Amino acid sequence: MAKPGAPSSLDQAEQIPQPTNGRNTLTIKDDRTGKQYVIPIEYDTIHATDLRQIKIKDDDFGMMTYDPAFLNTAACKSRITYIDGDKGILRYRGYPIEQLAEKSTYLEVAYLLIYGELPTKSQYEKWMNDIKMHTLIHENIKKFVDGFHYDAHPMGMLISSVAALSTFYTDAKHISDPESRKLQIFRLVAKMPTLAAFVFRHSVGRPYVYPDNDLSYPGNFLNMLFRMTELKYKVDPVLEHALDVLFILHADHEQNCSTSAMRNVGSSHVDPFSATAAAAAALYGPLHGGANEAVLLMLSEIGSKSNVPAFIKTVKEGKGRLMGFGHRVYKNYDPRAKVIKKLADEVFEVTGRNPMLDIALELEHIALDDEYFIKRKLYPNVDFYSGLIYQAMGFPVDMFPVLFAIGRTSGWVAQWQEMLLDPEQKIARPRQIFLGPGLRDYVMMGKRAEEKVPKNL
Ligand SMILES: CC(C)(COP(=O)(O)OP(=O)(O)OC[C@H]1O[C@@H](n2cnc3c(N)ncnc32)[C@H](O)[C@@H]1OP(=O)(O)O)[C@@H](O)C(=O)NCCC(=O)NCCS
C-alpha cells in the first residue's frame, strides 16, 4: 500500500521511507559561507541540479555531485525492473524472477518488460506471430557476416551486424513514431537469435540455417545453431526449456552497464539498432557479460577440486578475483544464480555432468564459509553457473556473451522506449571535475621541453 503523499503510480513507492515529521526536505548548511539551503526530497532522492544554487560567489558554476561509476546516482525513474540487492530480490514489472522462470516463457517475459503487463492469450499469439514474421535477416547481412575473419569473436560480429541492421532499416530513425518503434522492437527481438546463430555458424565454418517458424523462440535458435543435414531439426525439450529460462533470467537487470549504454546512446535519438550495438559492446566486457567466460577459464585453470583452497588463498591475497562472485548491486545470493543452479541439474541429466561443476561447487562451498567473502558480501552471481550449462549444451565460451545479449535485448528495448517516452529525459551528458592545466599559450614544436609520458599512457 502506498503511503499518503507518496506517488501511487511508482510501483515501489511503498518502499520509500516517509518523513515522521511531515517534512520531506533536506537542509544543507554550507560551512564555507554559513548559508543554509532547503532542498526537496522526492522518492528518498534529491535532484542533483538543486545543488547548483550552493555557491560561494554569484558567478560560480554551483555545486555538483561527484559519482564516478554512478554508485549512488539515479539517472532515471523506471517502472520495469526492481532489485533489492541486500535481500536478493529481482522482479520484472512486479513479478518475482523465480515465478517467471518457473511458469513463463521468454517471449511472454519480453512482452511483459516492453508493454508492462503479461499478455492475454490473444495478445501473446499476436506477439509471437509478430516476432516470427521478422526472424529472417536481409540476404546481404549473410555476405556481411561472411566477411569476418574465420576466428573473429562472435560478440564482435554480433555487435557489428546489429549496428549494420540500421543501414537496412532506415525507417528506424523515426524514433518518435510509435508504429516505427514497435516495428523495430519486433525486428530486434526476432533477429537477434538469427544474427547470433549466423555468427556462430560462420565461426565454426558451417552453412547458415534459416529460421524455422514452426519452432518456439529458443527451439528455433537451437535449430539455427545446430541443425546439420536433417530436414527438420529435432529440438530437445530440456535444452529448449533451459535456454528459455536462461533468456528470462538475463532479460533485464535495471540500470546495469549495457542498459545504461542503451539509454545513454539512445538519448541522442539515434536509431535503436545503433543503440543496441552500443549496449552489446558494453555487454562484451569481462566485468559485465563476459564474466561467465571468465568463470570457465578460471575453473579450467584451477583444474581440480583439490586445488580450490590454494586458489581461494591467492584471491584473498589480492592476486585475482573469484570470477562469478560479487555484484555491484547484490550483496546477497543473486536470485538468478539459485534458479540456474537448479537448472544445471536438469541440463546435465541430458548432456552428462560438466566435470567442472565439482570445482565450482567446492569454490562456492569454501567461499560462502570464508570471512573474506562474508565480510565483503560476495556471493555467486548469475555468471557463476550459467557458463557450465552453456558449455554442457555445446556452446563454445566465446558464444556466452552472445547468448546473454539475446535475452537482454527485450530489456534493452523496453528501457530504451521508457527513456524516449519520459518527458524528464534529455540527451545524457554528465559533468566533470576539471583537474587539468589552466590557460597556457601554445608553444612551437622546436621549443617544447621533453616531458616524460606517464608509464600507463
Ligand atoms: C561484479 C564486480 C565488478 C562488482 O564490483 P564492485 O561493486 O565495484 O566491488 P569492488 O570492486 O569495489 O569490490 C569490493 C571489495 O570486494 C572485493 N571483491 C569484489 N569482487 C570480488 C571477487 N569476485 N573476488 C574477490 N574479491 C572481490 C574487492 O577486491 C574489494 O575488496 P577491498 O574492499 O578489500 O578492496 C566485482 O564483484 C567483480 O569483479 N566480480 C567478478 C566478475 C564478475 O563475476 N562479474 C559479473 C557480474 S554479474
Short mmCIF file of C-alpha atoms and ligand atoms in Angstrom, two decimals:
data_model
loop_
_atom_site.label_atom_id
_atom_site.label_comp_id
_atom_site.label_asym_id
_atom_site.label_seq_id
_atom_site.Cartn_x
_atom_site.Cartn_y
_atom_site.Cartn_z
CA MET A 1 0.00 0.00 0.00
CA ALA A 2 1.43 3.37 -0.97
CA LYS A 3 1.83 5.79 1.92
CA PRO A 4 -0.23 9.01 1.85
CA GLY A 5 1.56 11.64 -0.17
CA ALA A 6 3.72 9.10 -1.98
CA PRO A 7 3.04 8.91 -5.72
CA SER A 8 0.96 5.77 -6.20
CA SER A 9 1.97 5.35 -9.82
CA LEU A 10 5.51 4.26 -8.98
CA ASP A 11 5.33 0.53 -8.28
CA GLN A 12 7.85 0.65 -5.48
CA ALA A 13 6.58 3.85 -3.87
CA GLU A 14 5.63 1.94 -0.73
CA GLN A 15 9.28 1.05 -0.19
CA ILE A 16 10.33 4.67 0.10
CA PRO A 17 10.74 5.87 3.71
CA GLN A 18 8.35 8.66 4.58
CA PRO A 19 9.19 11.52 6.99
CA THR A 20 7.95 11.15 10.55
CA ASN A 21 7.59 14.94 10.99
CA GLY A 22 5.88 15.52 7.63
CA ARG A 23 8.86 17.48 6.25
CA ASN A 24 10.19 15.95 3.03
CA THR A 25 13.20 18.24 2.70
CA LEU A 26 16.93 18.20 3.23
CA THR A 27 18.57 21.18 4.92
CA ILE A 28 22.16 21.71 3.89
CA LYS A 29 24.45 24.20 5.60
CA ASP A 30 27.45 25.33 3.55
CA ASP A 31 30.19 25.89 6.12
CA ARG A 32 32.17 27.98 3.62
CA THR A 33 29.51 30.69 3.62
CA GLY A 34 27.29 29.82 6.56
CA LYS A 35 24.27 29.78 4.20
CA GLN A 36 21.53 27.19 4.54
CA TYR A 37 19.60 25.58 1.70
CA VAL A 38 16.37 23.63 1.91
CA ILE A 39 16.14 21.05 -0.82
CA PRO A 40 13.04 18.97 -1.61
CA ILE A 41 13.28 15.20 -1.27
CA GLU A 42 11.36 13.06 -3.75
CA TYR A 43 11.47 9.26 -3.62
CA ASP A 44 14.23 9.45 -0.99
CA THR A 45 16.33 11.31 -3.55
CA ILE A 46 17.35 14.89 -4.15
CA HIS A 47 17.65 16.47 -7.58
CA ALA A 48 21.34 16.97 -8.28
CA THR A 49 20.55 20.25 -10.05
CA ASP A 50 19.06 21.63 -6.81
CA LEU A 51 22.63 21.69 -5.50
CA ARG A 52 23.62 24.20 -8.16
CA GLN A 53 22.21 27.05 -6.01
CA ILE A 54 25.00 26.33 -3.50
CA LYS A 55 27.69 28.81 -4.46
CA ILE A 56 30.35 30.98 -2.86
CA LYS A 57 30.12 33.74 -5.47
CA ASP A 58 27.18 34.58 -7.75
CA ASP A 59 29.13 33.66 -10.89
CA ASP A 60 30.26 30.27 -9.55
CA PHE A 61 29.00 27.28 -11.52
CA GLY A 62 27.43 25.89 -8.36
CA MET A 63 27.80 22.63 -6.51
CA MET A 64 27.73 19.28 -8.29
CA THR A 65 27.87 15.70 -7.02
CA TYR A 66 30.90 13.56 -7.84
CA ASP A 67 29.90 9.97 -8.51
CA PRO A 68 32.29 8.01 -10.73
CA ALA A 69 30.67 4.79 -11.96
CA PHE A 70 27.28 6.09 -10.69
CA LEU A 71 27.45 4.27 -7.38
CA ASN A 72 24.72 6.41 -5.87
CA THR A 73 23.08 8.28 -8.70
CA ALA A 74 19.61 7.54 -10.07
CA ALA A 75 19.65 8.61 -13.72
CA CYS A 76 16.02 7.79 -14.44
CA LYS A 77 12.67 6.83 -13.00
CA SER A 78 11.75 3.38 -14.18
CA ARG A 79 8.81 1.02 -13.83
CA ILE A 80 10.41 -2.02 -15.36
CA THR A 81 12.73 -3.93 -13.03
CA TYR A 82 13.05 -3.84 -9.27
CA ILE A 83 16.12 -5.13 -7.46
CA ASP A 84 16.78 -5.24 -3.74
CA GLY A 85 20.41 -6.25 -3.69
CA ASP A 86 20.59 -6.71 0.08
CA LYS A 87 17.63 -9.08 0.13
CA GLY A 88 18.46 -10.81 -3.16
CA ILE A 89 15.17 -9.76 -4.84
CA LEU A 90 14.66 -9.36 -8.58
CA ARG A 91 11.25 -8.58 -10.10
CA TYR A 92 10.17 -7.68 -13.61
CA ARG A 93 7.17 -5.32 -13.52
CA GLY A 94 6.46 -6.62 -10.00
CA TYR A 95 6.65 -10.34 -10.79
CA PRO A 96 9.35 -12.29 -8.89
CA ILE A 97 12.01 -13.71 -11.19
CA GLU A 98 11.58 -17.16 -9.61
CA GLN A 99 7.89 -17.29 -10.67
CA LEU A 100 8.61 -16.05 -14.17
CA ALA A 101 11.44 -18.57 -14.59
CA GLU A 102 9.20 -21.39 -13.43
CA LYS A 103 5.92 -20.53 -15.16
CA SER A 104 6.57 -18.22 -18.07
CA THR A 105 8.28 -18.22 -21.46
CA TYR A 106 10.90 -15.78 -22.66
CA LEU A 107 8.55 -14.23 -25.21
CA GLU A 108 5.92 -13.72 -22.52
CA VAL A 109 8.53 -12.03 -20.33
CA ALA A 110 9.73 -9.90 -23.24
CA TYR A 111 6.13 -8.74 -23.75
CA LEU A 112 5.83 -8.03 -20.04
CA LEU A 113 9.01 -5.95 -20.00
CA ILE A 114 8.08 -3.98 -23.11
CA TYR A 115 4.34 -3.46 -22.57
CA GLY A 116 4.17 -3.55 -18.78
CA GLU A 117 1.67 -6.42 -18.36
CA LEU A 118 1.66 -10.15 -19.03
CA PRO A 119 -0.09 -10.82 -22.35
CA THR A 120 -3.54 -12.38 -22.63
CA LYS A 121 -3.77 -15.47 -24.84
CA SER A 122 -4.70 -13.47 -27.93
CA GLN A 123 -2.09 -10.79 -27.25
CA TYR A 124 0.53 -13.50 -26.80
CA GLU A 125 -0.43 -15.23 -30.05
CA LYS A 126 -0.24 -11.95 -31.94
CA TRP A 127 3.07 -11.05 -30.31
CA MET A 128 4.57 -14.46 -31.16
CA ASN A 129 3.36 -14.07 -34.70
CA ASP A 130 4.79 -10.55 -34.96
CA ILE A 131 8.15 -11.87 -33.79
CA LYS A 132 8.05 -14.84 -36.18
CA MET A 133 7.31 -12.52 -39.10
CA HIS A 134 10.66 -10.85 -38.52
CA THR A 135 13.09 -13.69 -37.85
CA LEU A 136 14.67 -13.59 -41.32
CA ILE A 137 17.54 -11.23 -41.97
CA HIS A 138 18.38 -9.49 -45.23
CA GLU A 139 20.48 -11.71 -47.50
CA ASN A 140 23.18 -9.05 -47.64
CA ILE A 141 23.78 -9.49 -43.91
CA LYS A 142 24.94 -13.02 -44.72
CA LYS A 143 27.58 -11.53 -47.01
CA PHE A 144 28.46 -9.11 -44.29
CA VAL A 145 28.99 -11.94 -41.76
CA ASP A 146 30.92 -13.88 -44.42
CA GLY A 147 33.43 -11.02 -44.49
CA PHE A 148 34.57 -11.58 -40.92
CA HIS A 149 37.81 -13.39 -40.29
CA TYR A 150 37.42 -17.10 -39.50
CA ASP A 151 38.48 -16.57 -35.87
CA ALA A 152 36.54 -13.33 -35.23
CA HIS A 153 34.93 -13.26 -31.78
CA PRO A 154 31.17 -13.93 -32.18
CA MET A 155 30.39 -10.99 -29.92
CA GLY A 156 32.40 -8.62 -32.13
CA MET A 157 30.49 -9.97 -35.14
CA LEU A 158 27.14 -9.62 -33.35
CA ILE A 159 27.83 -6.02 -32.33
CA SER A 160 28.80 -5.08 -35.88
CA SER A 161 25.92 -6.88 -37.54
CA VAL A 162 23.31 -5.38 -35.18
CA ALA A 163 24.76 -1.96 -35.97
CA ALA A 164 24.57 -2.85 -39.67
CA LEU A 165 20.80 -3.50 -39.34
CA SER A 166 20.35 0.26 -39.09
CA THR A 167 21.59 0.55 -42.68
CA PHE A 168 18.92 -1.91 -43.84
CA TYR A 169 16.05 -0.37 -41.88
CA THR A 170 16.46 3.34 -42.42
CA ASP A 171 12.90 3.87 -41.14
CA ALA A 172 14.28 3.04 -37.68
CA LYS A 173 15.40 6.62 -37.24
CA HIS A 174 11.76 7.70 -36.75
CA ILE A 175 12.04 7.11 -33.04
CA SER A 176 9.14 9.46 -32.19
CA ASP A 177 6.70 7.39 -34.24
CA PRO A 178 5.14 4.69 -32.02
CA GLU A 179 4.45 2.42 -35.03
CA SER A 180 8.06 2.63 -36.14
CA ARG A 181 9.31 1.92 -32.61
CA LYS A 182 7.01 -1.10 -32.40
CA LEU A 183 8.34 -2.45 -35.70
CA GLN A 184 11.98 -2.02 -34.69
CA ILE A 185 11.27 -3.77 -31.39
CA PHE A 186 9.78 -6.75 -33.29
CA ARG A 187 12.82 -6.76 -35.55
CA LEU A 188 15.35 -6.59 -32.74
CA VAL A 189 13.76 -9.30 -30.58
CA ALA A 190 13.22 -11.50 -33.66
CA LYS A 191 16.54 -11.04 -35.44
CA MET A 192 19.00 -11.23 -32.55
CA PRO A 193 18.85 -15.07 -32.40
CA THR A 194 19.22 -15.25 -36.18
CA LEU A 195 22.26 -12.97 -36.15
CA ALA A 196 23.69 -14.85 -33.17
CA ALA A 197 23.23 -18.21 -34.91
CA PHE A 198 24.73 -16.91 -38.16
CA VAL A 199 27.85 -15.60 -36.45
CA PHE A 200 28.16 -18.94 -34.65
CA ARG A 201 27.81 -20.92 -37.90
CA HIS A 202 30.37 -18.64 -39.53
CA SER A 203 32.85 -19.18 -36.70
CA VAL A 204 32.55 -22.98 -37.00
CA GLY A 205 32.54 -22.92 -40.81
CA ARG A 206 29.04 -24.33 -41.29
CA PRO A 207 26.34 -23.12 -43.69
CA TYR A 208 23.76 -20.75 -42.27
CA VAL A 209 20.46 -22.29 -41.21
CA TYR A 210 17.34 -20.25 -41.85
CA PRO A 211 14.72 -19.79 -39.13
CA ASP A 212 12.06 -22.47 -38.71
CA ASN A 213 9.00 -20.60 -37.54
CA ASP A 214 7.17 -23.80 -36.56
CA LEU A 215 9.50 -23.93 -33.58
CA SER A 216 9.47 -21.93 -30.36
CA TYR A 217 11.80 -18.95 -29.92
CA PRO A 218 14.53 -20.99 -28.16
CA GLY A 219 13.76 -24.10 -30.25
CA ASN A 220 14.27 -22.19 -33.47
CA PHE A 221 17.50 -20.74 -32.11
CA LEU A 222 18.80 -24.25 -31.37
CA ASN A 223 17.75 -25.24 -34.89
CA MET A 224 19.68 -22.36 -36.47
CA LEU A 225 22.73 -23.20 -34.36
CA PHE A 226 22.95 -26.95 -34.51
CA ARG A 227 20.96 -28.34 -37.49
CA MET A 228 23.15 -30.39 -39.79
CA THR A 229 21.78 -32.30 -42.79
CA GLU A 230 18.43 -33.37 -41.33
CA LEU A 231 15.37 -31.81 -42.96
CA LYS A 232 13.69 -30.94 -39.68
CA TYR A 233 15.69 -30.23 -36.55
CA LYS A 234 14.52 -32.20 -33.53
CA VAL A 235 14.61 -29.92 -30.52
CA ASP A 236 15.48 -31.44 -27.16
CA PRO A 237 12.71 -30.15 -24.84
CA VAL A 238 15.02 -29.97 -21.80
CA LEU A 239 17.60 -27.84 -23.62
CA GLU A 240 14.84 -25.74 -25.21
CA HIS A 241 13.37 -25.07 -21.76
CA ALA A 242 16.80 -24.39 -20.23
CA LEU A 243 17.65 -21.84 -22.89
CA ASP A 244 14.25 -20.17 -22.46
CA VAL A 245 14.81 -19.88 -18.69
CA LEU A 246 18.32 -18.51 -19.23
CA PHE A 247 16.90 -15.88 -21.60
CA ILE A 248 14.28 -14.97 -18.94
CA LEU A 249 16.93 -14.63 -16.24
CA HIS A 250 19.02 -12.36 -18.42
CA ALA A 251 16.16 -10.31 -19.86
CA ASP A 252 16.60 -7.21 -17.72
CA HIS A 253 18.55 -6.01 -14.74
CA GLU A 254 17.61 -2.33 -14.42
CA GLN A 255 20.37 0.24 -14.95
CA ASN A 256 23.38 -2.06 -15.49
CA CYS A 257 26.29 -1.05 -17.71
CA SER A 258 24.80 -2.19 -21.05
CA THR A 259 21.31 -0.87 -20.31
CA SER A 260 22.79 2.47 -19.28
CA ALA A 261 24.70 2.41 -22.58
CA MET A 262 21.41 1.72 -24.42
CA ARG A 263 19.70 4.63 -22.66
CA ASN A 264 22.70 6.97 -22.99
CA VAL A 265 23.27 6.32 -26.66
CA GLY A 266 19.52 6.20 -27.35
CA SER A 267 19.16 9.59 -25.64
CA SER A 268 20.92 11.13 -28.64
CA HIS A 269 17.85 9.93 -30.64
CA VAL A 270 19.93 7.58 -32.76
CA ASP A 271 18.08 4.55 -34.19
CA PRO A 272 17.60 1.56 -31.84
CA PHE A 273 19.88 -0.76 -33.86
CA SER A 274 22.83 1.57 -33.31
CA ALA A 275 21.92 1.96 -29.63
CA THR A 276 21.63 -1.83 -29.28
CA ALA A 277 25.08 -2.24 -30.82
CA ALA A 278 26.42 0.14 -28.15
CA ALA A 279 24.63 -1.81 -25.42
CA ALA A 280 26.00 -5.08 -26.78
CA ALA A 281 29.51 -3.57 -26.83
CA ALA A 282 29.14 -2.74 -23.14
CA LEU A 283 28.00 -6.30 -22.51
CA TYR A 284 31.10 -7.67 -24.24
CA GLY A 285 33.38 -6.56 -21.39
CA PRO A 286 34.64 -9.21 -18.93
CA LEU A 287 33.22 -7.31 -15.93
CA HIS A 288 29.72 -7.50 -17.43
CA GLY A 289 28.58 -10.11 -19.96
CA GLY A 290 31.97 -11.71 -20.35
CA ALA A 291 32.14 -12.87 -16.75
CA ASN A 292 30.78 -16.40 -17.37
CA GLU A 293 33.52 -16.92 -19.95
CA ALA A 294 35.99 -15.79 -17.30
CA VAL A 295 34.43 -18.24 -14.81
CA LEU A 296 35.09 -21.19 -17.10
CA LEU A 297 38.67 -20.07 -17.77
CA MET A 298 39.15 -19.80 -14.02
CA LEU A 299 37.65 -23.26 -13.39
CA SER A 300 39.86 -24.86 -16.02
CA GLU A 301 42.91 -23.10 -14.59
CA ILE A 302 42.07 -24.41 -11.11
CA GLY A 303 41.88 -27.86 -12.72
CA SER A 304 40.69 -29.96 -9.79
CA LYS A 305 38.76 -29.77 -6.54
CA SER A 306 41.93 -30.25 -4.51
CA ASN A 307 43.41 -27.01 -5.90
CA VAL A 308 40.46 -24.92 -4.71
CA PRO A 309 41.84 -23.92 -1.24
CA ALA A 310 45.12 -22.74 -2.78
CA PHE A 311 43.19 -20.73 -5.39
CA ILE A 312 40.99 -19.10 -2.74
CA LYS A 313 44.19 -18.15 -0.88
CA THR A 314 45.54 -16.31 -3.94
CA VAL A 315 42.23 -14.45 -4.33
CA LYS A 316 42.37 -13.36 -0.69
CA GLU A 317 45.93 -12.16 -1.21
CA GLY A 318 44.55 -9.86 -3.91
CA LYS A 319 46.17 -11.80 -6.77
CA GLY A 320 42.98 -12.12 -8.77
CA ARG A 321 39.23 -12.29 -8.36
CA LEU A 322 36.89 -15.15 -7.85
CA MET A 323 35.02 -14.73 -11.12
CA GLY A 324 31.25 -15.19 -10.92
CA PHE A 325 31.30 -13.86 -7.36
CA GLY A 326 30.31 -10.41 -6.20
CA HIS A 327 27.96 -7.92 -7.72
CA ARG A 328 27.60 -4.16 -7.71
CA VAL A 329 24.00 -4.45 -6.58
CA TYR A 330 23.52 -7.88 -4.97
CA LYS A 331 25.06 -8.12 -1.55
CA ASN A 332 23.30 -11.44 -1.11
CA TYR A 333 22.89 -14.61 -3.19
CA ASP A 334 21.90 -13.49 -6.72
CA PRO A 335 18.34 -14.90 -7.11
CA ARG A 336 19.15 -15.80 -10.73
CA ALA A 337 22.10 -17.93 -9.59
CA LYS A 338 19.72 -20.00 -7.45
CA VAL A 339 17.45 -20.73 -10.44
CA ILE A 340 20.43 -21.54 -12.65
CA LYS A 341 21.95 -23.92 -10.12
CA LYS A 342 18.70 -25.93 -10.18
CA LEU A 343 18.53 -25.76 -13.97
CA ALA A 344 22.06 -27.12 -14.25
CA ASP A 345 20.94 -30.47 -12.79
CA GLU A 346 18.18 -30.79 -15.43
CA VAL A 347 20.58 -29.98 -18.26
CA PHE A 348 23.31 -32.32 -17.00
CA GLU A 349 20.73 -35.16 -16.98
CA VAL A 350 20.63 -34.77 -20.77
CA THR A 351 24.16 -33.67 -21.62
CA GLY A 352 26.11 -35.50 -18.93
CA ARG A 353 27.66 -33.76 -15.96
CA ASN A 354 30.14 -30.99 -16.66
CA PRO A 355 33.27 -32.12 -14.78
CA MET A 356 33.99 -28.54 -13.76
CA LEU A 357 30.77 -28.45 -11.73
CA ASP A 358 32.55 -30.14 -8.82
CA ILE A 359 35.21 -27.42 -8.78
CA ALA A 360 32.50 -24.74 -8.88
CA LEU A 361 30.55 -26.35 -6.03
CA GLU A 362 33.70 -26.61 -3.94
CA LEU A 363 34.58 -22.96 -4.63
CA GLU A 364 31.12 -21.88 -3.59
CA HIS A 365 31.20 -24.10 -0.52
CA ILE A 366 34.55 -22.71 0.69
CA ALA A 367 33.91 -19.10 -0.25
CA LEU A 368 30.49 -18.91 1.43
CA ASP A 369 32.15 -20.01 4.66
CA ASP A 370 35.16 -17.73 4.44
CA GLU A 371 35.48 -14.47 6.39
CA TYR A 372 36.96 -12.59 3.38
CA PHE A 373 33.90 -13.25 1.22
CA ILE A 374 31.37 -12.96 4.04
CA LYS A 375 32.72 -9.57 5.13
CA ARG A 376 32.58 -8.19 1.60
CA LYS A 377 29.16 -9.78 0.93
CA LEU A 378 30.46 -11.69 -2.08
CA TYR A 379 28.03 -14.35 -3.26
CA PRO A 380 27.70 -16.28 -6.53
CA ASN A 381 26.17 -14.18 -9.28
CA VAL A 382 24.27 -15.18 -12.43
CA ASP A 383 27.50 -15.97 -14.26
CA PHE A 384 28.86 -18.48 -11.80
CA TYR A 385 26.82 -21.44 -13.09
CA SER A 386 25.49 -20.23 -16.45
CA GLY A 387 28.78 -20.91 -18.25
CA LEU A 388 28.78 -24.53 -17.08
CA ILE A 389 25.31 -25.02 -18.56
CA TYR A 390 26.18 -23.29 -21.83
CA GLN A 391 29.30 -25.40 -22.16
CA ALA A 392 27.41 -28.61 -21.47
CA MET A 393 24.89 -27.58 -24.17
CA GLY A 394 27.71 -27.39 -26.71
CA PHE A 395 28.36 -23.64 -26.84
CA PRO A 396 31.97 -22.50 -27.14
CA VAL A 397 32.88 -19.97 -24.45
CA ASP A 398 33.05 -17.02 -26.80
CA MET A 399 29.34 -17.52 -27.58
CA PHE A 400 28.36 -16.92 -23.92
CA PRO A 401 28.02 -13.12 -24.11
CA VAL A 402 26.11 -13.56 -27.36
CA LEU A 403 23.53 -15.71 -25.54
CA PHE A 404 23.33 -13.06 -22.84
CA ALA A 405 22.73 -10.40 -25.50
CA ILE A 406 19.78 -12.32 -26.99
CA GLY A 407 17.98 -12.46 -23.65
CA ARG A 408 18.89 -8.88 -22.73
CA THR A 409 17.56 -7.42 -25.97
CA SER A 410 13.99 -7.28 -24.64
CA GLY A 411 15.20 -5.38 -21.57
CA TRP A 412 17.26 -3.00 -23.68
CA VAL A 413 14.35 -2.11 -25.95
CA ALA A 414 11.92 -1.80 -23.02
CA GLN A 415 14.30 0.59 -21.26
CA TRP A 416 15.03 2.47 -24.49
CA GLN A 417 11.34 3.07 -25.10
CA GLU A 418 10.74 4.08 -21.49
CA MET A 419 13.60 6.58 -21.78
CA LEU A 420 12.21 8.05 -25.01
CA LEU A 421 8.72 8.47 -23.54
CA ASP A 422 9.97 10.03 -20.30
CA PRO A 423 9.48 13.82 -20.54
CA GLU A 424 12.22 14.33 -17.95
CA GLN A 425 14.89 12.72 -20.11
CA LYS A 426 17.26 14.70 -22.30
CA ILE A 427 20.46 13.77 -24.09
CA ALA A 428 22.73 12.18 -21.47
CA ARG A 429 25.65 14.42 -20.72
CA PRO A 430 27.47 14.07 -17.41
CA ARG A 431 29.66 16.77 -15.90
CA GLN A 432 33.30 16.55 -14.87
CA ILE A 433 35.65 17.97 -12.28
CA PHE A 434 38.38 19.50 -14.38
CA LEU A 435 41.81 18.96 -12.87
CA GLY A 436 43.94 19.64 -15.96
CA PRO A 437 46.17 22.65 -16.61
CA GLY A 438 44.83 26.19 -16.56
CA LEU A 439 45.22 28.53 -19.52
CA ARG A 440 48.60 28.33 -21.25
CA ASP A 441 50.00 29.67 -24.53
CA TYR A 442 50.75 27.43 -27.50
CA VAL A 443 54.48 26.52 -27.71
CA MET A 444 56.07 25.92 -31.14
CA MET A 445 57.30 22.36 -31.65
CA GLY A 446 61.04 23.11 -31.57
CA LYS A 447 60.68 24.98 -28.27
CA ARG A 448 58.83 22.29 -26.30
CA ALA A 449 60.52 20.73 -23.26
CA GLU A 450 60.93 16.96 -23.30
CA GLU A 451 58.17 15.82 -20.93
CA LYS A 452 58.11 12.24 -19.77
CA VAL A 453 54.97 10.42 -20.88
CA PRO A 454 53.45 8.65 -17.85
CA LYS A 455 54.09 4.88 -17.94
CA ASN A 456 50.40 4.00 -18.13
CA LEU A 457 49.71 6.09 -21.26
C1 LIG B 1 30.97 -7.52 -10.18
C2 LIG B 1 32.07 -6.63 -9.61
C3 LIG B 1 32.74 -5.90 -10.78
C4 LIG B 1 31.42 -5.63 -8.67
O1 LIG B 1 32.40 -4.77 -8.25
P1 LIG B 1 32.21 -3.57 -7.23
O2 LIG B 1 30.80 -3.45 -6.78
O3 LIG B 1 32.82 -2.39 -7.86
O4 LIG B 1 33.03 -4.06 -5.97
P2 LIG B 1 34.52 -3.69 -5.67
O5 LIG B 1 35.37 -3.94 -6.86
O6 LIG B 1 34.54 -2.31 -5.07
O7 LIG B 1 34.87 -4.75 -4.55
C5 LIG B 1 34.63 -4.57 -3.15
C6 LIG B 1 35.60 -5.45 -2.40
O8 LIG B 1 35.34 -6.84 -2.68
C7 LIG B 1 36.44 -7.43 -3.36
N1 LIG B 1 35.89 -8.23 -4.46
C8 LIG B 1 34.85 -7.89 -5.26
N2 LIG B 1 34.58 -8.89 -6.10
C9 LIG B 1 35.47 -9.87 -5.82
C10 LIG B 1 35.68 -11.15 -6.36
N3 LIG B 1 34.94 -11.61 -7.35
N4 LIG B 1 36.71 -11.90 -5.85
C11 LIG B 1 37.44 -11.43 -4.84
N5 LIG B 1 37.28 -10.21 -4.27
C12 LIG B 1 36.31 -9.45 -4.78
C13 LIG B 1 37.28 -6.28 -3.88
O9 LIG B 1 38.63 -6.64 -4.02
C14 LIG B 1 37.06 -5.26 -2.80
O10 LIG B 1 37.83 -5.62 -1.69
P3 LIG B 1 38.55 -4.48 -0.78
O11 LIG B 1 37.41 -3.75 -0.14
O12 LIG B 1 39.39 -5.24 0.16
O13 LIG B 1 39.33 -3.64 -1.74
C15 LIG B 1 33.10 -7.46 -8.81
O14 LIG B 1 32.49 -8.12 -7.73
C16 LIG B 1 33.84 -8.46 -9.69
O15 LIG B 1 34.83 -8.08 -10.34
N6 LIG B 1 33.38 -9.75 -9.73
C17 LIG B 1 33.97 -10.72 -10.59
C18 LIG B 1 33.47 -10.51 -12.01
C19 LIG B 1 32.04 -10.96 -12.18
O16 LIG B 1 31.66 -12.03 -11.75
N7 LIG B 1 31.25 -10.11 -12.86
C20 LIG B 1 29.87 -10.44 -13.20
C21 LIG B 1 28.90 -9.54 -12.57
S1 LIG B 1 27.26 -10.10 -12.92
#
